[in-house]
PDB file of C-alpha atoms and ligand atoms in Angstrom:
ATOM      1  CA  MET P  24      53.035 154.521  99.126  1.00 83.00           C
ATOM      2  CA  ASP P  25      49.846 152.983 100.538  1.00 84.00           C
ATOM      3  CA  PHE P  26      46.420 154.025  99.409  1.00 89.00           C
ATOM      4  CA  PRO P  27      43.020 152.669 100.466  1.00 89.00           C
ATOM      5  CA  ASP P  28      41.130 150.428  98.072  1.00 92.00           C
ATOM      6  CA  THR P  29      38.839 152.503  95.829  1.00 94.00           C
ATOM      7  CA  ALA P  30      35.973 149.976  96.179  1.00 94.00           C
ATOM      8  CA  LEU P  31      36.087 150.505  99.947  1.00 94.00           C
ATOM      9  CA  LEU P  32      36.236 154.272  99.488  1.00 95.00           C
ATOM     10  CA  ASN P  33      33.219 154.082  97.209  1.00 95.00           C
ATOM     11  CA  SER P  34      31.178 152.008  99.613  1.00 95.00           C
ATOM     12  CA  ARG P  35      31.955 154.411 102.451  1.00 95.00           C
ATOM     13  CA  PHE P  36      31.971 157.796 100.685  1.00 96.00           C
ATOM     14  CA  GLY P  37      30.469 157.341  97.216  1.00 95.00           C
ATOM     15  CA  SER P  38      27.065 158.523  96.089  1.00 94.00           C
ATOM     16  CA  PRO P  39      25.855 157.539  92.599  1.00 93.00           C
ATOM     17  CA  GLY P  40      26.079 160.406  90.116  1.00 92.00           C
ATOM     18  CA  LYS P  41      27.590 162.755  92.732  1.00 96.00           C
ATOM     19  CA  ILE P  42      30.726 161.309  94.313  1.00 97.00           C
ATOM     20  CA  ALA P  43      32.786 158.455  92.904  1.00 97.00           C
ATOM     21  CA  CYS P  44      36.266 157.097  93.636  1.00 97.00           C
ATOM     22  CA  ARG P  45      38.427 155.428  91.007  1.00 96.00           C
ATOM     23  CA  ALA P  46      42.010 154.336  90.600  1.00 96.00           C
ATOM     24  CA  GLY P  47      43.885 156.730  88.309  1.00 96.00           C
ATOM     25  CA  GLU P  48      47.313 156.312  86.715  1.00 95.00           C
ATOM     26  CA  ASN P  49      49.624 154.097  88.803  1.00 94.00           C
ATOM     27  CA  GLY P  50      46.629 153.267  91.007  1.00 94.00           C
ATOM     28  CA  LEU P  51      46.521 156.717  92.606  1.00 96.00           C
ATOM     29  CA  PRO P  52      42.959 157.194  93.921  1.00 97.00           C
ATOM     30  CA  ILE P  53      40.908 159.988  92.391  1.00 98.00           C
ATOM     31  CA  ILE P  54      37.608 161.295  93.709  1.00 98.00           C
ATOM     32  CA  ALA P  55      35.236 162.734  91.120  1.00 98.00           C
ATOM     33  CA  ILE P  56      32.458 165.023  92.318  1.00 98.00           C
ATOM     34  CA  ALA P  57      29.659 166.405  90.153  1.00 97.00           C
ATOM     35  CA  ASN P  58      26.394 168.288  90.431  1.00 97.00           C
ATOM     36  CA  GLY P  59      24.332 170.742  88.375  1.00 96.00           C
ATOM     37  CA  SER P  60      27.073 173.387  88.811  1.00 97.00           C
ATOM     38  CA  GLY P  61      29.850 171.324  87.242  1.00 97.00           C
ATOM     39  CA  SER P  62      32.425 168.667  87.981  1.00 98.00           C
ATOM     40  CA  CYS P  63      35.773 168.374  89.700  1.00 98.00           C
ATOM     41  CA  GLU P  64      38.371 165.679  90.319  1.00 98.00           C
ATOM     42  CA  ILE P  65      40.665 165.453  93.319  1.00 98.00           C
ATOM     43  CA  SER P  66      43.675 163.163  93.809  1.00 98.00           C
ATOM     44  CA  LEU P  67      44.337 161.723  97.262  1.00 98.00           C
ATOM     45  CA  TYR P  68      47.996 161.806  96.290  1.00 98.00           C
ATOM     46  CA  GLY P  69      49.029 165.371  97.120  1.00 98.00           C
ATOM     47  CA  GLY P  70      45.515 166.452  98.173  1.00 98.00           C
ATOM     48  CA  HIS P  71      45.527 167.799  94.654  1.00 98.00           C
ATOM     49  CA  VAL P  72      42.577 169.237  92.692  1.00 99.00           C
ATOM     50  CA  LEU P  73      43.152 167.875  89.184  1.00 98.00           C
ATOM     51  CA  SER P  74      40.315 169.440  87.214  1.00 98.00           C
ATOM     52  CA  TYR P  75      37.357 171.772  87.487  1.00 98.00           C
ATOM     53  CA  ARG P  76      34.724 172.284  84.865  1.00 98.00           C
ATOM     54  CA  PRO P  77      31.773 174.561  85.602  1.00 97.00           C
ATOM     55  CA  ALA P  78      28.615 173.463  83.765  1.00 96.00           C
ATOM     56  CA  GLY P  79      28.602 174.846  80.218  1.00 93.00           C
ATOM     57  CA  HIS P  80      32.302 175.826  80.261  1.00 94.00           C
ATOM     58  CA  LEU P  81      35.563 174.470  79.011  1.00 95.00           C
ATOM     59  CA  PRO P  82      37.852 173.233  81.783  1.00 97.00           C
ATOM     60  CA  VAL P  83      39.107 176.048  84.016  1.00 98.00           C
ATOM     61  CA  LEU P  84      42.233 174.354  85.334  1.00 98.00           C
ATOM     62  CA  PHE P  85      45.241 173.496  83.211  1.00 98.00           C
ATOM     63  CA  MET P  86      46.868 170.058  83.437  1.00 98.00           C
ATOM     64  CA  SER P  87      50.042 169.365  81.471  1.00 98.00           C
ATOM     65  CA  LYS P  88      49.893 166.512  78.969  1.00 98.00           C
ATOM     66  CA  ALA P  89      53.321 165.560  80.309  1.00 98.00           C
ATOM     67  CA  ALA P  90      52.248 165.559  83.988  1.00 98.00           C
ATOM     68  CA  ARG P  91      53.564 162.631  86.016  1.00 98.00           C
ATOM     69  CA  PHE P  92      51.258 160.777  88.364  1.00 98.00           C
ATOM     70  CA  GLU P  93      53.981 159.030  90.303  1.00 96.00           C
ATOM     71  CA  PRO P  94      54.597 158.985  94.033  1.00 96.00           C
ATOM     72  CA  GLY P  95      57.529 161.260  94.838  1.00 95.00           C
ATOM     73  CA  HIS P  96      56.796 163.666  91.968  1.00 97.00           C
ATOM     74  CA  PRO P  97      54.470 166.655  92.143  1.00 98.00           C
ATOM     75  CA  ILE P  98      51.651 166.776  89.584  1.00 98.00           C
ATOM     76  CA  ARG P  99      52.120 169.510  86.937  1.00 98.00           C
ATOM     77  CA  GLY P 100      48.789 171.315  86.763  1.00 99.00           C
ATOM     78  CA  GLY P 101      45.512 171.610  88.657  1.00 99.00           C
ATOM     79  CA  ILE P 102      46.037 172.951  92.182  1.00 99.00           C
ATOM     80  CA  PRO P 103      49.156 171.674  93.948  1.00 99.00           C
ATOM     81  CA  VAL P 104      49.126 172.349  97.698  1.00 99.00           C
ATOM     82  CA  CYS P 105      52.395 174.067  98.636  1.00 99.00           C
ATOM     83  CA  TRP P 106      52.884 173.637 102.377  1.00 99.00           C
ATOM     84  CA  PRO P 107      54.550 174.174 104.924  1.00 98.00           C
ATOM     85  CA  TRP P 108      56.874 176.238 102.806  1.00 98.00           C
ATOM     86  CA  PHE P 109      56.380 177.925  99.479  1.00 98.00           C
ATOM     87  CA  GLY P 110      59.234 177.727  96.948  1.00 98.00           C
ATOM     88  CA  PRO P 111      62.569 176.315  98.033  1.00 97.00           C
ATOM     89  CA  HIS P 112      63.015 175.704 101.765  1.00 97.00           C
ATOM     90  CA  PRO P 113      64.509 178.952 103.146  1.00 93.00           C
ATOM     91  CA  THR P 114      67.559 177.321 104.761  1.00 95.00           C
ATOM     92  CA  ALA P 115      67.707 173.761 103.374  1.00 96.00           C
ATOM     93  CA  PRO P 116      67.323 173.884  99.580  1.00 94.00           C
ATOM     94  CA  ALA P 117      67.679 170.082  99.277  1.00 96.00           C
ATOM     95  CA  LEU P 118      64.263 169.639 100.942  1.00 98.00           C
ATOM     96  CA  PRO P 119      61.267 169.257  98.606  1.00 98.00           C
ATOM     97  CA  MET P 120      60.435 172.383  96.595  1.00 98.00           C
ATOM     98  CA  HIS P 121      57.114 173.901  97.754  1.00 98.00           C
ATOM     99  CA  GLY P 122      57.046 171.681 100.858  1.00 98.00           C
ATOM    100  CA  PHE P 123      55.858 168.111 101.176  1.00 98.00           C
ATOM    101  CA  ALA P 124      52.042 168.256 101.220  1.00 98.00           C
ATOM    102  CA  ARG P 125      51.862 167.838  97.425  1.00 98.00           C
ATOM    103  CA  ILE P 126      53.945 164.645  97.410  1.00 98.00           C
ATOM    104  CA  LEU P 127      52.265 162.732 100.241  1.00 98.00           C
ATOM    105  CA  PRO P 128      49.098 160.613 100.350  1.00 97.00           C
ATOM    106  CA  TRP P 129      46.161 162.332 102.044  1.00 98.00           C
ATOM    107  CA  SER P 130      43.171 160.540 103.616  1.00 97.00           C
ATOM    108  CA  LEU P 131      39.611 161.003 102.549  1.00 97.00           C
ATOM    109  CA  ALA P 132      37.865 162.125 105.756  1.00 97.00           C
ATOM    110  CA  ALA P 133      34.332 163.023 104.634  1.00 97.00           C
ATOM    111  CA  THR P 134      32.020 163.706 101.731  1.00 97.00           C
ATOM    112  CA  ASP P 135      28.721 165.524 101.805  1.00 96.00           C
ATOM    113  CA  TYR P 136      26.165 166.995  99.450  1.00 96.00           C
ATOM    114  CA  THR P 137      23.102 169.206  99.475  1.00 95.00           C
ATOM    115  CA  SER P 138      20.976 170.482  96.588  1.00 93.00           C
ATOM    116  CA  ARG P 139      23.527 173.311  96.060  1.00 94.00           C
ATOM    117  CA  SER P 140      26.880 171.904  97.090  1.00 96.00           C
ATOM    118  CA  THR P 141      28.948 168.734  96.821  1.00 97.00           C
ATOM    119  CA  GLU P 142      32.045 168.632  98.978  1.00 97.00           C
ATOM    120  CA  ILE P 143      34.860 166.463 100.155  1.00 98.00           C
ATOM    121  CA  ARG P 144      37.395 166.800 102.935  1.00 98.00           C
ATOM    122  CA  LEU P 145      40.893 165.369 102.871  1.00 98.00           C
ATOM    123  CA  VAL P 146      43.293 165.260 105.796  1.00 98.00           C
ATOM    124  CA  LEU P 147      47.069 165.116 106.173  1.00 98.00           C
ATOM    125  CA  THR P 148      48.733 164.815 109.586  1.00 98.00           C
ATOM    126  CA  ASP P 149      52.345 164.649 110.684  1.00 98.00           C
ATOM    127  CA  SER P 150      54.218 161.362 110.629  1.00 98.00           C
ATOM    128  CA  GLU P 151      57.760 160.085 111.029  1.00 97.00           C
ATOM    129  CA  GLN P 152      58.301 161.006 107.393  1.00 97.00           C
ATOM    130  CA  THR P 153      57.143 164.624 107.824  1.00 98.00           C
ATOM    131  CA  HIS P 154      59.177 164.978 111.053  1.00 98.00           C
ATOM    132  CA  ALA P 155      62.290 164.287 108.988  1.00 97.00           C
ATOM    133  CA  TRP P 156      61.438 167.387 106.912  1.00 98.00           C
ATOM    134  CA  TRP P 157      59.689 169.606 109.463  1.00 98.00           C
ATOM    135  CA  PRO P 158      59.749 168.983 113.202  1.00 98.00           C
ATOM    136  CA  HIS P 159      56.147 169.922 114.052  1.00 98.00           C
ATOM    137  CA  ARG P 160      52.853 168.180 114.748  1.00 98.00           C
ATOM    138  CA  PHE P 161      50.074 169.458 112.510  1.00 98.00           C
ATOM    139  CA  HIS P 162      46.619 168.674 111.182  1.00 98.00           C
ATOM    140  CA  LEU P 163      45.899 169.852 107.646  1.00 98.00           C
ATOM    141  CA  THR P 164      42.442 169.734 106.061  1.00 98.00           C
ATOM    142  CA  LEU P 165      41.633 170.379 102.411  1.00 99.00           C
ATOM    143  CA  ARG P 166      37.956 171.067 101.825  1.00 98.00           C
ATOM    144  CA  VAL P 167      36.794 171.204  98.208  1.00 98.00           C
ATOM    145  CA  ALA P 168      33.218 172.372  97.684  1.00 98.00           C
ATOM    146  CA  LEU P 169      31.610 172.378  94.260  1.00 98.00           C
ATOM    147  CA  GLU P 170      28.969 175.096  94.226  1.00 97.00           C
ATOM    148  CA  ASN P 171      28.301 177.833  91.673  1.00 96.00           C
ATOM    149  CA  ALA P 172      32.060 178.368  92.178  1.00 98.00           C
ATOM    150  CA  LEU P 173      34.773 175.956  93.298  1.00 98.00           C
ATOM    151  CA  LYS P 174      35.834 176.635  96.884  1.00 98.00           C
ATOM    152  CA  VAL P 175      39.150 175.208  97.971  1.00 98.00           C
ATOM    153  CA  GLU P 176      40.053 175.688 101.632  1.00 98.00           C
ATOM    154  CA  LEU P 177      43.291 174.630 103.251  1.00 99.00           C
ATOM    155  CA  THR P 178      43.090 174.690 107.046  1.00 99.00           C
ATOM    156  CA  THR P 179      46.228 174.324 109.141  1.00 99.00           C
ATOM    157  CA  ARG P 180      45.857 173.424 112.801  1.00 98.00           C
ATOM    158  CA  ASN P 181      48.820 173.497 115.122  1.00 98.00           C
ATOM    159  CA  SER P 182      48.610 170.240 117.101  1.00 98.00           C
ATOM    160  CA  ASP P 183      52.105 170.763 118.511  1.00 98.00           C
ATOM    161  CA  LYS P 184      53.151 172.053 121.931  1.00 98.00           C
ATOM    162  CA  GLU P 185      55.134 174.947 120.414  1.00 98.00           C
ATOM    163  CA  PRO P 186      54.134 177.719 118.004  1.00 98.00           C
ATOM    164  CA  PHE P 187      55.117 177.168 114.372  1.00 98.00           C
ATOM    165  CA  THR P 188      55.410 179.375 111.293  1.00 98.00           C
ATOM    166  CA  PHE P 189      54.685 178.309 107.727  1.00 98.00           C
ATOM    167  CA  THR P 190      54.238 179.651 104.218  1.00 98.00           C
ATOM    168  CA  GLU P 191      51.770 178.144 101.750  1.00 98.00           C
ATOM    169  CA  ALA P 192      49.984 178.343  98.408  1.00 99.00           C
ATOM    170  CA  LEU P 193      47.094 176.905  96.476  1.00 99.00           C
ATOM    171  CA  HIS P 194      49.191 176.898  93.312  1.00 99.00           C
ATOM    172  CA  SER P 195      46.357 177.010  90.768  1.00 99.00           C
ATOM    173  CA  TYR P 196      47.141 176.524  87.064  1.00 99.00           C
ATOM    174  CA  PHE P 197      44.520 178.039  84.732  1.00 98.00           C
ATOM    175  CA  THR P 198      43.791 177.167  81.130  1.00 98.00           C
ATOM    176  CA  VAL P 199      43.798 180.014  78.611  1.00 98.00           C
ATOM    177  CA  ARG P 200      43.373 179.953  74.845  1.00 98.00           C
ATOM    178  CA  GLN P 201      46.546 181.945  74.094  1.00 98.00           C
ATOM    179  CA  ILE P 202      48.741 183.680  76.684  1.00 98.00           C
ATOM    180  CA  MET P 203      49.364 186.685  74.381  1.00 98.00           C
ATOM    181  CA  ASP P 204      45.643 187.532  74.681  1.00 98.00           C
ATOM    182  CA  VAL P 205      45.512 187.312  78.476  1.00 98.00           C
ATOM    183  CA  THR P 206      45.590 190.050  81.110  1.00 98.00           C
ATOM    184  CA  VAL P 207      45.377 189.604  84.862  1.00 98.00           C
ATOM    185  CA  ARG P 208      43.615 192.409  86.699  1.00 98.00           C
ATOM    186  CA  GLY P 209      43.514 193.067  90.439  1.00 98.00           C
ATOM    187  CA  LEU P 210      47.192 193.582  91.240  1.00 98.00           C
ATOM    188  CA  GLU P 211      47.515 197.187  90.048  1.00 98.00           C
ATOM    189  CA  GLY P 212      49.190 199.293  92.735  1.00 98.00           C
ATOM    190  CA  ALA P 213      50.770 196.277  94.470  1.00 98.00           C
ATOM    191  CA  THR P 214      54.518 195.792  94.789  1.00 98.00           C
ATOM    192  CA  TYR P 215      56.194 192.535  93.895  1.00 98.00           C
ATOM    193  CA  SER P 216      59.461 190.701  94.078  1.00 98.00           C
ATOM    194  CA  ASP P 217      60.601 189.352  90.757  1.00 98.00           C
ATOM    195  CA  LYS P 218      61.986 185.807  91.111  1.00 98.00           C
ATOM    196  CA  VAL P 219      63.279 185.847  87.520  1.00 98.00           C
ATOM    197  CA  THR P 220      65.674 188.740  88.187  1.00 98.00           C
ATOM    198  CA  GLY P 221      65.955 188.254  91.966  1.00 98.00           C
ATOM    199  CA  THR P 222      64.920 191.874  92.606  1.00 98.00           C
ATOM    200  CA  ASP P 223      62.283 193.407  94.916  1.00 97.00           C
ATOM    201  CA  GLY P 224      60.139 196.476  95.260  1.00 97.00           C
ATOM    202  CA  HIS P 225      58.621 196.617  91.756  1.00 98.00           C
ATOM    203  CA  LEU P 226      55.363 198.503  91.380  1.00 98.00           C
ATOM    204  CA  GLN P 227      52.647 196.823  89.303  1.00 98.00           C
ATOM    205  CA  GLU P 228      51.210 199.820  87.509  1.00 98.00           C
ATOM    206  CA  THR P 229      48.941 198.150  84.950  1.00 98.00           C
ATOM    207  CA  PRO P 230      47.182 194.788  84.613  1.00 98.00           C
ATOM    208  CA  VAL P 231      49.692 191.953  84.217  1.00 98.00           C
ATOM    209  CA  VAL P 232      50.529 190.744  80.704  1.00 98.00           C
ATOM    210  CA  VAL P 233      52.952 187.911  79.969  1.00 98.00           C
ATOM    211  CA  ARG P 234      55.564 188.464  77.238  1.00 98.00           C
ATOM    212  CA  GLN P 235      58.480 186.629  78.870  1.00 98.00           C
ATOM    213  CA  GLU P 236      59.047 184.394  81.892  1.00 98.00           C
ATOM    214  CA  VAL P 237      56.974 185.820  84.733  1.00 98.00           C
ATOM    215  CA  ASP P 238      57.511 184.718  88.333  1.00 98.00           C
ATOM    216  CA  ARG P 239      56.241 187.426  90.666  1.00 98.00           C
ATOM    217  CA  VAL P 240      55.361 187.391  94.337  1.00 98.00           C
ATOM    218  CA  TYR P 241      52.926 190.154  95.282  1.00 98.00           C
ATOM    219  CA  GLU P 242      52.792 190.601  99.047  1.00 96.00           C
ATOM    220  CA  ASN P 243      50.002 192.306 101.008  1.00 97.00           C
ATOM    221  CA  THR P 244      47.402 191.681  98.302  1.00 97.00           C
ATOM    222  CA  GLU P 245      44.016 190.515  99.511  1.00 97.00           C
ATOM    223  CA  THR P 246      41.746 191.378  96.608  1.00 94.00           C
ATOM    224  CA  GLU P 247      40.507 189.030  93.905  1.00 98.00           C
ATOM    225  CA  CYS P 248      42.208 188.683  90.528  1.00 98.00           C
ATOM    226  CA  VAL P 249      40.453 188.408  87.190  1.00 98.00           C
ATOM    227  CA  ILE P 250      42.116 186.469  84.377  1.00 98.00           C
ATOM    228  CA  ASP P 251      40.751 188.072  81.253  1.00 98.00           C
ATOM    229  CA  ASP P 252      41.097 185.544  78.432  1.00 98.00           C
ATOM    230  CA  ALA P 253      40.154 187.590  75.372  1.00 97.00           C
ATOM    231  CA  GLY P 254      40.971 184.636  73.074  1.00 96.00           C
ATOM    232  CA  LEU P 255      38.267 182.524  74.675  1.00 96.00           C
ATOM    233  CA  GLY P 256      36.013 185.437  75.636  1.00 96.00           C
ATOM    234  CA  ARG P 257      36.154 184.182  79.205  1.00 97.00           C
ATOM    235  CA  GLN P 258      36.982 185.657  82.568  1.00 97.00           C
ATOM    236  CA  ILE P 259      38.174 183.513  85.433  1.00 98.00           C
ATOM    237  CA  VAL P 260      37.776 185.093  88.857  1.00 98.00           C
ATOM    238  CA  VAL P 261      40.192 184.041  91.581  1.00 98.00           C
ATOM    239  CA  ALA P 262      38.782 185.294  94.871  1.00 98.00           C
ATOM    240  CA  LYS P 263      40.427 184.510  98.175  1.00 98.00           C
ATOM    241  CA  GLN P 264      40.292 184.607 101.947  1.00 98.00           C
ATOM    242  CA  GLY P 265      43.070 184.232 104.504  1.00 98.00           C
ATOM    243  CA  SER P 266      45.654 185.008 101.831  1.00 98.00           C
ATOM    244  CA  ARG P 267      47.912 188.071 101.749  1.00 98.00           C
ATOM    245  CA  THR P 268      50.206 187.002  98.878  1.00 98.00           C
ATOM    246  CA  THR P 269      49.418 186.443  95.210  1.00 98.00           C
ATOM    247  CA  VAL P 270      51.903 184.735  92.907  1.00 98.00           C
ATOM    248  CA  VAL P 271      51.758 184.979  89.112  1.00 98.00           C
ATOM    249  CA  TRP P 272      53.822 182.474  87.143  1.00 99.00           C
ATOM    250  CA  ASN P 273      54.338 181.539  83.515  1.00 99.00           C
ATOM    251  CA  PRO P 274      57.572 179.685  82.637  1.00 98.00           C
ATOM    252  CA  TRP P 275      57.745 180.984  79.038  1.00 98.00           C
ATOM    253  CA  ILE P 276      60.012 179.332  76.450  1.00 98.00           C
ATOM    254  CA  ALA P 277      63.359 178.369  77.986  1.00 98.00           C
ATOM    255  CA  LYS P 278      62.044 177.206  81.356  1.00 98.00           C
ATOM    256  CA  SER P 279      59.293 175.165  79.669  1.00 98.00           C
ATOM    257  CA  LYS P 280      62.013 173.292  77.799  1.00 98.00           C
ATOM    258  CA  ARG P 281      63.843 172.604  81.051  1.00 98.00           C
ATOM    259  CA  MET P 282      60.789 171.087  82.765  1.00 98.00           C
ATOM    260  CA  PRO P 283      60.493 167.379  81.905  1.00 98.00           C
ATOM    261  CA  ASP P 284      56.837 167.217  82.967  1.00 98.00           C
ATOM    262  CA  PHE P 285      55.687 170.178  80.859  1.00 98.00           C
ATOM    263  CA  GLY P 286      55.311 170.436  77.071  1.00 98.00           C
ATOM    264  CA  ASP P 287      57.567 172.902  75.236  1.00 98.00           C
ATOM    265  CA  GLU P 288      54.577 174.864  73.899  1.00 98.00           C
ATOM    266  CA  GLU P 289      52.254 174.540  76.870  1.00 98.00           C
ATOM    267  CA  TYR P 290      53.283 177.896  78.328  1.00 98.00           C
ATOM    268  CA  THR P 291      51.067 179.470  75.655  1.00 98.00           C
ATOM    269  CA  ARG P 292      47.971 177.839  77.152  1.00 98.00           C
ATOM    270  CA  MET P 293      48.328 178.413  80.890  1.00 98.00           C
ATOM    271  CA  ILE P 294      48.910 180.890  83.647  1.00 99.00           C
ATOM    272  CA  CYS P 295      49.280 180.360  87.386  1.00 99.00           C
ATOM    273  CA  VAL P 296      47.599 182.829  89.707  1.00 99.00           C
ATOM    274  CA  GLU P 297      48.325 181.471  93.151  1.00 98.00           C
ATOM    275  CA  THR P 298      46.540 182.113  96.427  1.00 99.00           C
ATOM    276  CA  ALA P 299      49.353 182.221  98.935  1.00 98.00           C
ATOM    277  CA  ASN P 300      50.989 183.452 102.103  1.00 98.00           C
ATOM    278  CA  ASP P 301      54.695 183.827 101.366  1.00 98.00           C
ATOM    279  CA  THR P 302      57.724 185.256 103.211  1.00 95.00           C
ATOM    280  CA  GLY P 303      56.474 188.601 104.588  1.00 96.00           C
ATOM    281  CA  ASN P 304      53.003 187.130 104.986  1.00 98.00           C
ATOM    282  CA  ALA P 305      54.070 183.883 106.681  1.00 98.00           C
ATOM    283  CA  VAL P 306      51.536 182.575 109.216  1.00 98.00           C
ATOM    284  CA  THR P 307      52.393 181.777 112.847  1.00 98.00           C
ATOM    285  CA  LEU P 308      50.050 179.608 114.922  1.00 98.00           C
ATOM    286  CA  ASP P 309      50.143 178.947 118.637  1.00 98.00           C
ATOM    287  CA  PRO P 310      49.343 175.421 119.842  1.00 98.00           C
ATOM    288  CA  GLY P 311      45.679 174.623 119.154  1.00 98.00           C
ATOM    289  CA  GLU P 312      45.220 177.547 116.735  1.00 98.00           C
ATOM    290  CA  SER P 313      44.026 177.183 113.121  1.00 98.00           C
ATOM    291  CA  HIS P 314      44.324 179.199 109.955  1.00 99.00           C
ATOM    292  CA  THR P 315      42.378 178.804 106.692  1.00 99.00           C
ATOM    293  CA  LEU P 316      43.626 179.768 103.240  1.00 98.00           C
ATOM    294  CA  ALA P 317      40.789 179.771 100.707  1.00 98.00           C
ATOM    295  CA  ALA P 318      40.559 180.205  96.941  1.00 98.00           C
ATOM    296  CA  VAL P 319      37.194 180.616  95.247  1.00 98.00           C
ATOM    297  CA  LEU P 320      37.327 180.011  91.497  1.00 98.00           C
ATOM    298  CA  SER P 321      34.608 180.889  89.021  1.00 97.00           C
ATOM    299  CA  ALA P 322      34.300 181.490  85.293  1.00 97.00           C
ATOM    300  CA  ASP P 323      32.130 183.782  83.204  1.00 93.00           C
ATOM    301  CA  MET P 324      31.790 184.240  79.493  1.00 82.00           C
ATOM    302  CA  LYS P 325      31.854 187.933  78.572  1.00 67.00           C
ATOM    303  CA  ALA P 326      28.519 189.351  77.526  1.00 50.00           C
ATOM    304  CA  GLU P 327      29.783 190.113  74.008  1.00 43.00           C
ATOM    305  CA  ALA P 328      31.394 186.676  73.538  1.00 40.00           C
TER     306      ALA P 328
HETATM  307  C1  BG6 C  24      55.912 179.023  91.268  1.00 53.34           C
HETATM  308  C2  BG6 C  24      57.233 179.576  91.688  1.00 53.34           C
HETATM  309  O1  BG6 C  24      54.990 179.230  92.298  1.00 53.34           O
HETATM  310  O2  BG6 C  24      56.050 177.626  91.043  1.00 53.34           O
HETATM  311  C3  BG6 C  24      58.226 179.315  90.588  1.00 53.34           C
HETATM  312  O3  BG6 C  24      57.115 180.965  91.967  1.00 53.34           O
HETATM  313  C4  BG6 C  24      58.298 177.828  90.283  1.00 53.34           C
HETATM  314  O4  BG6 C  24      59.508 179.808  90.965  1.00 53.34           O
HETATM  315  C5  BG6 C  24      56.898 177.324  89.982  1.00 53.34           C
HETATM  316  O5  BG6 C  24      59.152 177.600  89.172  1.00 53.34           O
HETATM  317  C6  BG6 C  24      56.832 175.826  89.706  1.00 53.34           C
HETATM  318  O6  BG6 C  24      57.400 175.103  90.745  1.00 53.34           O
HETATM  319  P1  BG6 C  24      57.509 173.538  90.635  1.00 53.34           P
HETATM  320  O7  BG6 C  24      58.288 173.085  91.838  1.00 53.34           O
HETATM  321  O8  BG6 C  24      56.109 172.996  90.654  1.00 53.34           O
HETATM  322  O9  BG6 C  24      58.211 173.246  89.339  1.00 53.34           O
END
């Protein structure tokens, strides 16, 4: 897998104290951005946000200590980009889980900063390799803007001659102190399909708590979610635009043990609340059309904390 030289990236896109490129594990290029609002790191491999730390806070995103930074493997933590399908491919389960965007090298297209915002834009376009998995021409842009919140926008443009349909997710992993003390608000009244039991049509009556493996797809949900981390006295707000599906995932004990790139106990310190468009909310674009999926992440300590 070819990546540009980080010295070249720095001379073209870097800005001292604000935007810097470095070679991470196995030489995978990482862009670090920082300003008075916080800091964030993004990997060109996968177009993957690795970390986000608002000023004065502990890290917001979870990254497994066992994560692999190796071409061909998705990175366990941060914000994997699931695209152009979410989960297993609907008809060809041997194709990469959650699509291919998270296991391909993206290009750094632009960086910019103002007094209030530092941002970068990465691009992924179709290639012979992607045509082997998905027969369409596309132009994908990931914009990451560090402001008083972290804005992550995934824009899909159909550069093909035919319409295409895709599903997608910004599969964000959040750090919590202790999962038993966490509730997720904002999904009350929504219905979900339960991927653990393979059943549909469940009503979410109360805020979500995790006491076992949770893998739920809530369709037709456009409101923000609040991860209430009572252990840390912190609330993480996951707001979104262009997303009609929310996915909540925690692998719990047995599945954690089955995942080679995830520690056996790490399920106690994370939860995924994913900004998505899955099955019933799949997106169809005509040639030349674009669609943007956006997640806006912020953290607040509770007044009494
Ligand atoms: C979630 C899915 O979004 O991602 C789960 O709903 C899946 O079913 C999880 O296990 C992790 O997927 P992966 O491919 O990163 O291990």
